[in-house]
Amino acid sequence: MNAPVVDMRGIGTCFGRRWVHRDLNLQVTAGEMLALVGGSGSGKTTLLRQMVGLLTPTQGQVRLFGQSLTGGNRIERRLLRQRFGMLFQHGALFSAFSVFDNIAFPLREAGVASPEEIRDLVALKLAMVEIDLADARHMPAELSGGMVKRVALARALALEPELLILDEPTAGLDPDRSEGFVTLVRDLHRQLGLTVVLVTHDLDTLAALATQVAVLADQRILAHGPVEAIMALDHPFVEHFFRGERGQRALAANAPGAQ
Amino acid sequence: MSAAEPTAPQLELLGEGRVALCGHWSHRDLTRSIATLRRALARLPRDTHWDLTSIGRMDSFGALVIWRAWGRTWPPHVALSPVVREALDRVAAARGESLPPQPRPRMTAALVLVGEGAFRLGRHATDFVALLGRIALDVMALAGQPGHWPLREITANLYKVGVQAMPVAALVGFLIGVVLSYLSALQLQTFGADVFIVNILGLGIIRELGPVLVSVLVAGRSGSAMTAQIGVMRVTEEIDALRVMGVSPYVRLVLPKVVALTLAMPMLVLWTSAVALLGGMVTADLQLNLGYGFFIQTLPRVVPPSNLLLALVKGLIFGLLIALVACHFGLRVKPNTESLAAKTTASVVSAITLVILVDAVLAIVTRRVGVPY
Ligand SMILES: Nc1ncnc2c1ncn2[C@@H]1O[C@H](COP(=O)(O)OP(=O)(O)OP(=O)(O)O)[C@@H](O)[C@H]1O
Ligand SMILES: [Mg+2]
């Protein structure tokens, strides 16, 4: 497994006549926790959608685990898709399914686990994201915004994928849950050797989780490296994002010495 | 990936009651061999010596399979690495909690279902009346302030439900006219009563077929669209957003639809009936050699003009009904896709049923109007 988990080369994205990305390169190696940061509208969500094959870039190619999402036969593609999970910015729970069925869905589709095992696994996933088992019969419309996020995370984790893609996972969570979420992802990372790509505006999450940071600005990956290296960068966005008062506070609290 | 690869999960019997599990025990790696492994695990006795140290990656599913094989308790002799122990611990910890049971259907369920159905019907009726009341109140409030009428929305809706429906209405009308004329001509020819085709087509199409045909078309085309639009706006909380801004969704969403469809329907009825008569006339000419001139001259003589008025009134009533029913169901959509689908179906079915019911009532009430002889 020497190939990078995510390998995007020469990506160009054009909506109408506006270029969102131009000649963008991004590699994520196994076991990394990469935080993708960038201004609002800089194309982070778009990049994630291209990563998982929901959107085909205008130019360039995307490979996951060394495989192209469009290459290979149907079964290979399906197995490849089981190797990553995605948490959407707005949850994207199936509104016609209960919480339980939402999380059970990928397991049922895979057709490996028996019904009793699925029940246990769903209970386990719900416990992971700190959702009461009593809420399992609720419909997504009956959940609070933060709960939707957590159930969606549980669904993304259902198959315990090797690559977890998170679009603003902690937005809308209270600080406590946010911290719980960070701990959860860290645990999973350790246990399963997860690779995580996350988009976040939350510096606390970033500082606590990310081993690597990629800055998306000026239509490309401006810089990619450890947090400290990125912080030293001389760019208006970085300046504003990390070195504002808010950034300093978050980073100081999560500095290795502080823990 | 072949089974011989070291990552594939395996169970090795080492003899003397010793067993080693190796490879990756994760959901993806287990996909191929799960049945065989389950069987092999089930055959092992409780006092087996388990060696789990050479397991590579293990996820909750792998841990769960082993944990269940152990009967959900730790076996007496087991060697494992910390990571594997942690995975098993997690699975073990989740034990004991079980999902709240789903309510079981009871013997009285059928009775409850009937009762609920009756109540639901009652709620529909009261809500429908409430909707009418809201619209009436909003219209009264608007009466004093002509600047606040949602004219743009009304015209936009008029275009959508009226103008854009014209091609399909014409096509359907023309074909129905042709078919009706052809079948009638066949029968009339055998009696030598050719000229009466004008009576049949004129009365049938203008009085009955035109309005009902257009209603069915419009209910399927525009009614469903209205329900779906309002429904999706409910799902995405757009209606709540309107309310919060102090904009009445009844004025902004419901009223334009109702007004537009009420106005558009009589015109559509007129248009469709005309095209259907044209189809009938063409066929009559081909089939019975009844000239166009004769057809056009005879029509007003055998079909009293009050029938046209009746058709227009029917169009008005049906349009009003379809729009109201569509909005009624749209506002009842619950925020999930299932409900959206159900309510859209219900909207179309109810609208068509209601139109036909009202048409039957009207047929009785107006039995002395516009019928010659
Ligand atoms: N389907 C689309 N059609 C046209 N333009 C689009 C489409 N999707 C995204 N865009 C544009 O691409 C740009 C990037 O959008 P994207 O959603 O990726 O931003 P983002 O970085 O995720 O922002 P945020 O942090 O606010 O979520 C935006 O300017 C958006 O207007
Ligand atoms: Mg986004």
XYZ file of C-alpha atoms and ligand atoms in Angstrom:
664
model
C 0.000 0.000 0.000
C 2.495 2.589 -1.128
C 0.090 4.493 -3.324
C -1.360 7.570 -1.637
C -4.897 7.037 -0.384
C -6.078 10.110 -2.229
C -4.281 11.216 -5.325
C -5.660 14.200 -7.231
C -3.551 15.514 -10.071
C -3.936 18.502 -12.307
C -7.500 19.140 -11.177
C -9.312 21.939 -12.932
C -12.947 22.758 -12.168
C -15.032 25.123 -14.185
C -18.641 26.092 -13.421
C -19.962 27.943 -16.408
C -17.079 30.237 -17.143
C -15.703 30.521 -13.634
C -12.697 28.436 -12.673
C -12.935 27.240 -9.097
C -9.753 25.138 -9.213
C -6.927 25.312 -11.664
C -4.120 22.771 -11.892
C -4.641 21.631 -8.324
C -2.634 18.759 -6.848
C -3.385 16.974 -3.607
C -1.980 13.754 -2.195
C -3.000 12.195 1.087
C -0.938 9.326 2.450
C -2.369 6.526 4.554
C -2.876 7.302 8.209
C -2.779 11.031 7.691
C -5.418 13.360 9.096
C -5.609 16.159 6.636
C -7.527 19.328 7.306
C -8.525 21.206 4.228
C -9.006 24.876 4.945
C -9.909 27.785 2.727
C -12.217 30.716 2.507
C -15.950 30.277 2.034
C -16.639 29.527 -1.612
C -13.057 28.547 -2.321
C -14.219 25.133 -3.517
C -13.588 22.803 -0.585
C -16.898 21.006 -0.806
C -16.472 20.790 -4.551
C -13.062 19.191 -4.093
C -14.480 16.621 -1.672
C -17.274 15.797 -4.111
C -14.702 15.194 -6.788
C -12.742 13.022 -4.401
C -15.672 10.673 -3.885
C -16.706 10.693 -7.533
C -19.914 12.707 -7.227
C -18.479 15.274 -9.575
C -16.076 14.786 -12.434
C -13.436 17.487 -12.606
C -13.211 19.423 -15.832
C -9.557 18.486 -16.012
C -7.205 16.120 -14.241
C -7.716 12.790 -12.565
C -8.621 11.412 -9.179
C -7.394 8.113 -7.781
C -8.367 6.574 -4.458
C -6.226 3.768 -3.064
C -4.414 3.838 -6.404
C -7.642 3.038 -8.254
C -9.745 5.244 -10.443
C -13.370 5.524 -9.311
C -14.561 5.117 -12.860
C -12.186 2.308 -13.871
C -12.506 -1.416 -13.242
C -15.680 -3.478 -13.318
C -18.848 -2.935 -11.333
C -17.896 -5.152 -8.398
C -14.460 -3.576 -8.076
C -15.999 -0.139 -8.090
C -18.470 -1.179 -5.436
C -15.766 -2.619 -3.215
C -13.753 0.546 -3.680
C -16.715 2.625 -2.595
C -17.005 0.573 0.591
C -13.483 1.639 1.513
C -14.447 5.225 2.160
C -17.255 6.971 3.937
C -18.422 10.518 3.673
C -20.131 12.868 6.080
C -22.009 15.504 4.129
C -22.138 19.130 5.146
C -25.855 18.910 5.883
C -26.021 15.293 6.973
C -27.924 13.963 3.960
C -29.770 11.384 6.035
C -32.464 9.447 4.206
C -35.561 11.242 5.369
C -37.840 8.270 4.798
C -35.742 5.999 7.077
C -35.495 6.016 10.825
C -32.165 6.677 12.513
C -31.652 2.956 12.911
C -32.370 2.170 9.277
C -30.142 4.996 8.110
C -27.157 3.500 9.872
C -28.118 -0.057 8.992
C -28.498 0.823 5.323
C -24.866 0.498 4.194
C -24.517 -2.693 6.235
C -27.619 -4.212 4.681
C -26.502 -3.172 1.214
C -23.145 -4.870 1.723
C -25.030 -8.037 2.620
C -22.330 -9.538 4.828
C -23.624 -9.067 8.341
C -26.653 -10.971 9.635
C -29.688 -9.050 10.941
C -28.691 -9.596 14.596
C -25.160 -8.489 13.867
C -26.481 -5.411 12.102
C -28.548 -4.596 15.170
C -25.501 -4.885 17.418
C -23.334 -2.882 15.054
C -25.879 -0.093 14.822
C -26.137 0.006 18.620
C -22.360 0.197 18.751
C -22.181 3.036 16.245
C -24.913 4.925 18.067
C -22.983 4.552 21.307
C -19.863 5.829 19.543
C -21.565 9.048 18.518
C -23.364 9.321 21.872
C -26.888 8.968 20.612
C -29.395 7.342 22.900
C -30.649 4.012 21.737
C -34.108 5.325 22.537
C -33.736 7.783 19.661
C -33.052 5.040 17.147
C -36.679 4.848 16.063
C -36.918 8.576 15.389
C -37.072 9.963 11.906
C -34.392 12.425 10.791
C -36.936 15.259 10.751
C -37.422 14.760 14.493
C -33.752 15.255 15.335
C -31.892 18.378 16.313
C -29.268 19.727 13.950
C -26.403 18.377 16.025
C -28.012 14.958 16.280
C -28.405 14.831 12.512
C -24.650 15.409 12.232
C -23.872 12.632 14.648
C -26.228 10.142 13.055
C -24.734 10.996 9.687
C -21.302 10.350 11.130
C -22.488 7.022 12.472
C -23.731 6.145 9.010
C -20.444 7.157 7.407
C -18.702 4.937 9.952
C -21.048 1.993 9.504
C -18.618 0.000 7.416
C -15.614 1.384 9.303
C -14.001 2.618 6.136
C -10.294 3.219 5.701
C -10.838 6.703 4.406
C -13.228 9.056 6.123
C -14.194 12.268 4.395
C -15.805 14.879 6.584
C -17.325 18.108 5.384
C -17.525 20.504 8.326
C -18.150 17.757 10.872
C -18.239 19.939 13.969
C -20.246 22.831 12.589
C -23.478 22.941 14.556
C -22.215 20.864 17.476
C -21.888 22.294 20.960
C -18.296 22.524 22.243
C -18.754 19.412 24.377
C -19.971 17.263 21.502
C -17.358 18.819 19.307
C -14.710 17.608 21.680
C -16.368 14.222 21.935
C -16.347 14.010 18.182
C -12.665 14.857 18.011
C -11.862 12.179 20.566
C -13.977 9.694 18.660
C -12.240 10.333 15.371
C -8.859 10.158 17.080
C -9.736 6.801 18.635
C -10.937 5.427 15.346
C -7.832 6.728 13.682
C -5.673 4.837 16.127
C -7.703 1.631 16.102
C -8.400 1.305 12.427
C -5.548 3.189 10.864
C -8.106 5.535 9.389
C -7.130 8.188 6.927
C -9.191 11.315 7.448
C -9.776 14.247 5.160
C -11.797 16.968 6.777
C -12.959 20.402 5.813
C -13.371 22.640 8.797
C -13.634 26.237 9.820
C -13.245 25.270 13.435
C -9.726 25.867 14.641
C -10.227 23.788 17.764
C -11.088 20.758 15.692
C -8.255 21.451 13.335
C -5.682 21.913 16.023
C -6.758 18.813 17.900
C -7.067 16.488 14.932
C -5.044 17.471 11.941
C -1.615 16.031 11.388
C -1.462 17.874 8.093
C -3.098 20.994 6.778
C -3.750 21.907 3.179
C -4.702 25.457 2.355
C -6.992 25.938 -0.603
C -6.690 29.455 -1.946
C -6.182 31.148 -5.277
C -7.766 28.123 -7.017
C -5.060 25.685 -5.913
C -3.493 24.049 -2.897
C -1.413 26.908 -1.688
C 0.447 24.897 0.898
C 0.354 21.423 2.363
C 2.254 20.473 5.482
C 2.213 20.222 9.278
C 0.250 22.842 11.159
C 3.311 24.770 12.362
C 4.733 25.057 8.870
C 1.430 26.293 7.484
C 1.116 28.869 10.222
C 4.394 30.460 9.326
C 3.164 31.042 5.802
C 2.872 34.540 4.456
C -0.561 34.792 2.847
C -3.564 36.954 3.659
C -5.860 33.966 4.234
C -3.416 32.144 6.496
C -2.700 35.369 8.293
C -6.369 35.882 8.979
C -7.296 32.277 9.684
C -4.516 31.193 12.013
C -3.006 34.331 13.359
C -6.154 36.171 14.279
C -6.894 36.379 17.972
C -9.303 33.463 17.778
C -6.726 31.283 16.048
C -4.047 32.038 18.593
C -6.342 31.074 21.426
C -7.367 27.765 19.882
C -3.856 26.784 18.946
C -2.452 27.659 22.349
C -5.091 25.535 24.060
C -4.359 22.549 21.864
C -0.588 22.865 21.692
C 1.161 19.544 22.490
C 2.564 20.967 25.715
C -0.870 21.930 26.978
C -2.271 18.414 26.950
C -7.379 -10.590 -4.051
C -6.930 -14.323 -3.669
C -7.558 -16.291 -0.518
C -3.871 -17.110 -0.254
C -2.952 -13.487 0.366
C -1.842 -12.801 3.939
C -4.494 -10.114 4.471
C -7.366 -12.558 4.035
C -8.925 -13.515 7.377
C -8.118 -17.077 8.317
C -8.748 -19.578 11.055
C -5.972 -22.085 11.626
C -6.503 -25.208 13.675
C -3.186 -25.903 15.406
C -4.322 -29.116 17.092
C -4.625 -29.858 20.858
C -7.532 -27.475 21.084
C -5.506 -24.506 19.907
C -6.749 -22.109 17.272
C -5.053 -19.118 15.658
C -6.874 -16.360 13.845
C -4.868 -14.320 11.408
C -5.228 -11.851 8.601
C -7.426 -8.784 8.580
C -10.786 -9.231 10.309
C -12.579 -6.268 8.858
C -15.909 -5.997 7.122
C -14.332 -5.655 3.694
C -11.839 -8.487 4.147
C -14.489 -10.794 5.580
C -16.874 -10.269 2.665
C -15.707 -13.318 0.762
C -15.223 -15.874 3.492
C -17.740 -14.882 6.132
C -19.942 -17.971 5.758
C -17.037 -20.420 5.988
C -15.513 -18.627 8.951
C -18.833 -18.435 10.787
C -19.264 -22.168 10.397
C -15.683 -22.896 11.470
C -16.056 -20.659 14.527
C -19.328 -22.268 15.514
C -17.761 -25.734 15.511
C -15.081 -24.879 18.076
C -15.681 -25.910 21.690
C -15.699 -23.396 24.527
C -12.409 -24.393 26.118
C -10.389 -23.763 22.974
C -7.110 -21.877 23.380
C -7.481 -18.802 21.205
C -4.504 -17.062 19.680
C -5.524 -13.701 18.242
C -2.062 -12.139 18.235
C -1.528 -12.381 14.496
C -4.716 -10.578 13.567
C -3.838 -7.553 11.475
C -6.605 -5.036 11.217
C -9.836 -5.665 13.071
C -12.968 -3.544 12.984
C -16.164 -3.756 14.996
C -17.710 -6.203 12.597
C -14.764 -8.613 12.854
C -14.801 -8.243 16.617
C -18.547 -8.807 16.713
C -18.312 -12.010 14.705
C -15.732 -13.414 17.124
C -17.538 -12.105 20.203
C -20.781 -13.720 19.130
C -18.943 -16.970 18.402
C -17.719 -16.844 21.978
C -21.281 -16.561 23.194
C -20.650 -12.960 24.318
C -18.277 -13.853 27.143
C -14.520 -13.980 27.334
C -13.243 -17.528 26.800
C -10.918 -18.916 29.476
C -7.794 -19.079 27.330
C -7.085 -16.256 24.954
C -4.027 -14.367 23.791
C -4.456 -11.043 22.047
C -2.810 -7.755 21.246
C -3.972 -4.507 22.929
C -5.557 -3.195 19.751
C -7.626 -6.327 19.257
C -8.584 -6.343 22.924
C -9.798 -2.788 22.595
C -11.960 -3.622 19.600
C -13.460 -6.581 21.447
C -13.938 -4.479 24.576
C -15.928 -1.971 22.594
C -18.193 -4.650 21.227
C -18.520 -6.182 24.673
C -19.408 -2.824 26.215
C -22.260 -2.225 23.798
C -23.823 -5.494 24.930
C -26.808 -5.347 27.206
C -28.427 -2.386 25.525
C -30.959 -3.414 23.002
C -33.181 -1.393 20.771
C -36.570 -0.395 22.066
C -38.925 -2.972 20.591
C -41.112 -1.967 17.732
C -44.764 -1.855 18.753
C -46.357 -5.158 17.799
C -49.516 -5.164 15.703
C -52.467 -6.192 17.853
C -55.771 -7.871 17.118
C -57.560 -4.575 17.479
C -55.217 -2.970 14.958
C -57.716 -3.288 12.136
C -60.390 -1.543 14.167
C -57.941 1.180 15.145
C -57.021 1.576 11.492
C -60.625 2.112 10.497
C -61.134 4.587 13.318
C -57.978 6.471 12.433
C -59.098 6.577 8.827
C -62.381 8.163 9.853
C -60.624 10.722 12.044
C -58.184 11.472 9.271
C -61.038 12.115 6.898
C -62.545 14.440 9.484
C -59.239 16.272 9.891
C -58.952 16.608 6.130
C -62.379 18.174 5.999
C -61.705 20.642 8.822
C -58.280 21.537 7.445
C -59.762 22.085 4.019
C -62.339 24.421 5.458
C -59.606 26.135 7.442
C -57.630 26.598 4.245
C -60.655 28.168 2.583
C -61.087 30.420 5.578
C -57.458 31.514 5.555
C -57.614 32.326 1.885
C -60.854 34.249 2.375
C -59.352 36.223 5.277
C -56.207 36.990 3.316
C -58.209 38.082 0.311
C -60.277 40.380 2.508
C -57.122 41.819 4.000
C -55.777 42.325 0.512
C -58.947 43.953 -0.740
C -58.016 47.241 0.915
C -54.484 47.305 -0.466
C -54.417 46.660 -4.189
C -50.652 47.108 -4.299
C -50.139 43.949 -2.269
C -51.779 41.534 -4.651
C -49.241 38.947 -5.784
C -49.809 39.831 -9.430
C -46.454 38.614 -10.653
C -46.984 35.196 -9.127
C -50.505 35.035 -10.536
C -49.372 35.798 -14.061
C -46.415 33.457 -13.783
C -48.747 30.691 -12.646
C -51.219 31.541 -15.362
C -48.499 31.042 -17.920
C -47.338 27.778 -16.325
C -50.723 26.137 -15.876
C -52.462 27.701 -18.845
C -50.254 28.544 -21.789
C -47.789 25.737 -21.254
C -50.595 23.194 -21.008
C -52.051 24.139 -24.387
C -50.036 21.849 -26.665
C -50.693 18.677 -24.703
C -54.348 19.601 -24.178
C -54.733 20.166 -27.905
C -53.105 16.871 -28.780
C -55.271 14.890 -26.390
C -58.403 16.806 -27.378
C -57.831 16.309 -31.070
C -57.258 12.580 -30.728
C -60.318 12.120 -28.517
C -62.387 14.061 -31.031
C -61.151 11.857 -33.854
C -61.807 8.614 -31.998
C -65.230 9.676 -30.760
C -66.258 10.873 -34.192
C -65.025 7.745 -35.899
C -66.847 5.382 -33.539
C -70.067 7.382 -33.661
C -69.896 7.588 -37.441
C -69.676 3.821 -37.702
C -72.858 3.409 -35.658
C -74.789 6.281 -37.199
C -74.013 5.087 -40.718
C -75.848 1.809 -40.111
C -78.993 3.797 -39.216
C -78.528 6.375 -41.923
C -78.545 9.031 -39.216
C -75.322 10.645 -40.346
C -76.283 14.239 -39.571
C -76.756 13.518 -35.896
C -73.005 13.227 -35.449
C -72.981 16.980 -34.942
C -75.413 16.630 -32.034
C -73.431 13.838 -30.431
C -70.057 15.478 -30.761
C -71.291 18.951 -29.953
C -73.217 18.080 -26.840
C -70.839 15.367 -25.648
C -67.631 17.299 -26.038
C -68.757 20.762 -25.038
C -70.950 19.768 -22.135
C -69.158 16.781 -20.601
C -65.986 15.542 -22.162
C -64.170 18.849 -22.543
C -64.291 19.972 -18.905
C -63.651 16.518 -17.451
C -60.849 15.706 -19.863
C -59.060 18.955 -19.157
C -59.543 18.450 -15.422
C -57.884 15.054 -15.520
C -55.037 16.457 -17.560
C -54.567 19.501 -15.390
C -54.809 17.540 -12.144
C -52.032 15.270 -13.362
C -49.956 18.029 -14.820
C -50.390 21.127 -12.683
C -52.016 19.778 -9.524
C -49.171 17.379 -8.867
C -46.624 20.107 -9.567
C -48.319 22.436 -7.083
C -48.406 19.804 -4.359
C -44.787 18.871 -4.969
C -43.634 22.475 -4.963
C -45.368 23.418 -1.735
C -44.335 20.082 -0.256
C -40.658 20.567 -1.012
C -40.863 24.075 0.378
C -42.160 22.561 3.565
C -39.414 19.969 3.634
C -36.739 22.628 3.210
C -38.417 24.944 5.731
C -38.879 27.633 3.089
C -42.466 28.117 4.208
C -41.298 28.698 7.767
C -38.822 31.227 6.433
C -41.656 33.047 4.669
C -43.718 33.063 7.866
C -40.865 34.424 9.917
C -40.494 37.296 7.472
C -44.148 38.079 7.987
C -45.107 37.008 4.479
C -48.241 34.914 4.436
C -47.576 31.697 2.530
C -51.273 31.651 1.719
C -51.028 34.939 -0.107
C -47.693 34.243 -1.719
C -48.044 30.577 -2.586
C -51.615 29.366 -2.359
C -53.588 32.329 -3.640
C -51.689 32.798 -6.926
C -52.072 29.123 -7.731
C -55.762 29.076 -6.957
C -56.511 32.271 -8.850
C -54.382 31.291 -11.830
C -55.857 27.830 -12.206
C -59.402 29.089 -11.706
C -58.878 31.590 -14.495
C -56.916 29.279 -16.765
C -59.245 26.311 -16.630
C -62.259 27.810 -18.472
C -59.933 28.973 -21.206
C -58.273 25.598 -21.406
C -61.698 23.961 -21.572
C -62.659 26.241 -24.420
C -59.426 25.550 -26.259
C -59.518 21.794 -25.780
C -63.190 21.479 -26.729
C -62.566 23.521 -29.852
C -59.667 21.346 -30.918
C -61.642 18.182 -30.111
C -64.523 19.420 -32.234
C -62.044 20.160 -34.996
C -60.791 16.575 -34.810
C -64.368 15.340 -34.865
C -65.224 17.546 -37.789
C -62.259 16.380 -39.842
C -63.105 12.764 -39.196
C -66.795 13.315 -39.937
C -65.826 14.828 -43.251
C -63.581 11.907 -44.134
C -65.891 9.208 -42.842
C -69.368 10.540 -43.674
C -68.584 13.193 -46.278
C -70.184 15.776 -44.009
C -68.772 19.090 -45.238
C -67.023 21.509 -42.854
C -69.560 24.186 -43.739
C -72.483 22.007 -42.790
C -70.836 20.996 -39.507
C -70.127 24.574 -38.482
C -73.588 25.780 -39.445
C -75.421 22.976 -37.680
C -73.463 23.128 -34.444
C -75.008 26.286 -32.899
C -78.494 25.074 -33.927
C -78.316 21.697 -32.216
C -76.185 22.711 -29.221
C -77.775 25.627 -27.359
C -75.201 28.252 -26.280
C -76.097 27.706 -22.633
C -73.992 24.554 -22.884
C -70.938 26.666 -23.503
C -71.700 28.722 -20.448
C -72.149 25.540 -18.452
C -68.778 24.276 -19.702
C -67.064 27.500 -18.671
C -68.646 27.399 -15.220
C -67.589 23.783 -14.849
C -64.040 24.743 -15.846
C -64.061 27.483 -13.232
C -65.280 25.166 -10.488
C -62.964 22.320 -11.428
C -59.959 24.611 -11.639
C -60.716 26.008 -8.212
C -61.133 22.508 -6.788
C -57.930 21.133 -8.280
C -55.832 24.063 -7.071
C -57.349 23.968 -3.584
C -56.864 20.226 -3.249
C -53.293 20.501 -4.533
C -52.431 23.231 -2.029
C -54.239 21.437 0.773
C -52.147 18.311 0.296
C -48.967 20.289 -0.330
C -49.327 21.968 3.054
C -49.780 18.585 4.738
C -46.490 17.164 3.510
C -44.297 16.103 6.405
C -40.592 16.768 6.124
C -39.606 13.501 4.484
C -39.533 12.146 0.966
C -41.996 9.348 1.645
C -44.674 11.796 2.714
C -43.982 13.986 -0.303
C -44.597 11.084 -2.650
C -47.720 9.952 -0.803
C -49.239 13.418 -0.685
C -48.562 14.094 -4.362
C -50.326 10.892 -5.303
C -53.179 11.640 -2.933
C -53.498 15.117 -4.376
C -53.942 13.898 -7.954
C -56.248 11.040 -7.057
C -58.429 13.175 -4.786
C -58.613 15.999 -7.292
C -59.764 13.732 -10.107
C -62.246 11.911 -7.893
C -63.636 15.140 -6.551
C -63.983 16.615 -10.030
C -65.925 13.612 -11.266
C -68.147 13.648 -8.187
C -68.911 17.320 -8.625
C -69.479 16.761 -12.320
C -72.072 14.113 -11.525
C -73.837 16.420 -9.110
C -73.799 19.207 -11.680
C -75.188 16.868 -14.308
C -78.209 16.249 -12.103
C -78.658 19.866 -11.092
C -78.433 21.175 -14.655
C -80.382 18.400 -16.326
C -82.900 20.901 -17.710
C -80.331 23.436 -18.875
C -79.197 23.544 -22.485
C -80.594 20.216 -23.585
C -82.833 20.530 -26.656
C -86.034 18.527 -27.258
N -23.215 23.004 -9.071
C -22.619 24.199 -9.130
N -22.860 25.055 -10.166
C -22.259 26.262 -10.224
N -21.393 26.720 -9.321
C -21.119 25.935 -8.264
C -21.706 24.644 -8.121
N -21.243 24.085 -6.975
C -20.408 25.005 -6.447
N -20.328 26.109 -7.208
C -19.477 27.290 -6.952
O -18.192 26.851 -6.672
C -17.628 27.594 -5.609
C -17.123 26.649 -4.541
O -18.219 26.073 -3.854
P -18.029 25.088 -2.640
O -19.359 24.639 -2.212
O -17.060 24.052 -2.993
O -17.419 26.071 -1.548
P -16.865 25.738 -0.105
O -15.393 25.990 -0.126
O -17.292 24.400 0.342
O -17.553 26.871 0.756
P -18.160 26.780 2.261
O -16.978 26.862 3.169
O -18.980 28.011 2.347
O -18.935 25.527 2.398
C -18.707 28.534 -5.120
O -18.399 29.814 -5.566
C -19.977 28.044 -5.747
O -20.751 29.137 -6.139
Mg -18.790 23.672 1.759
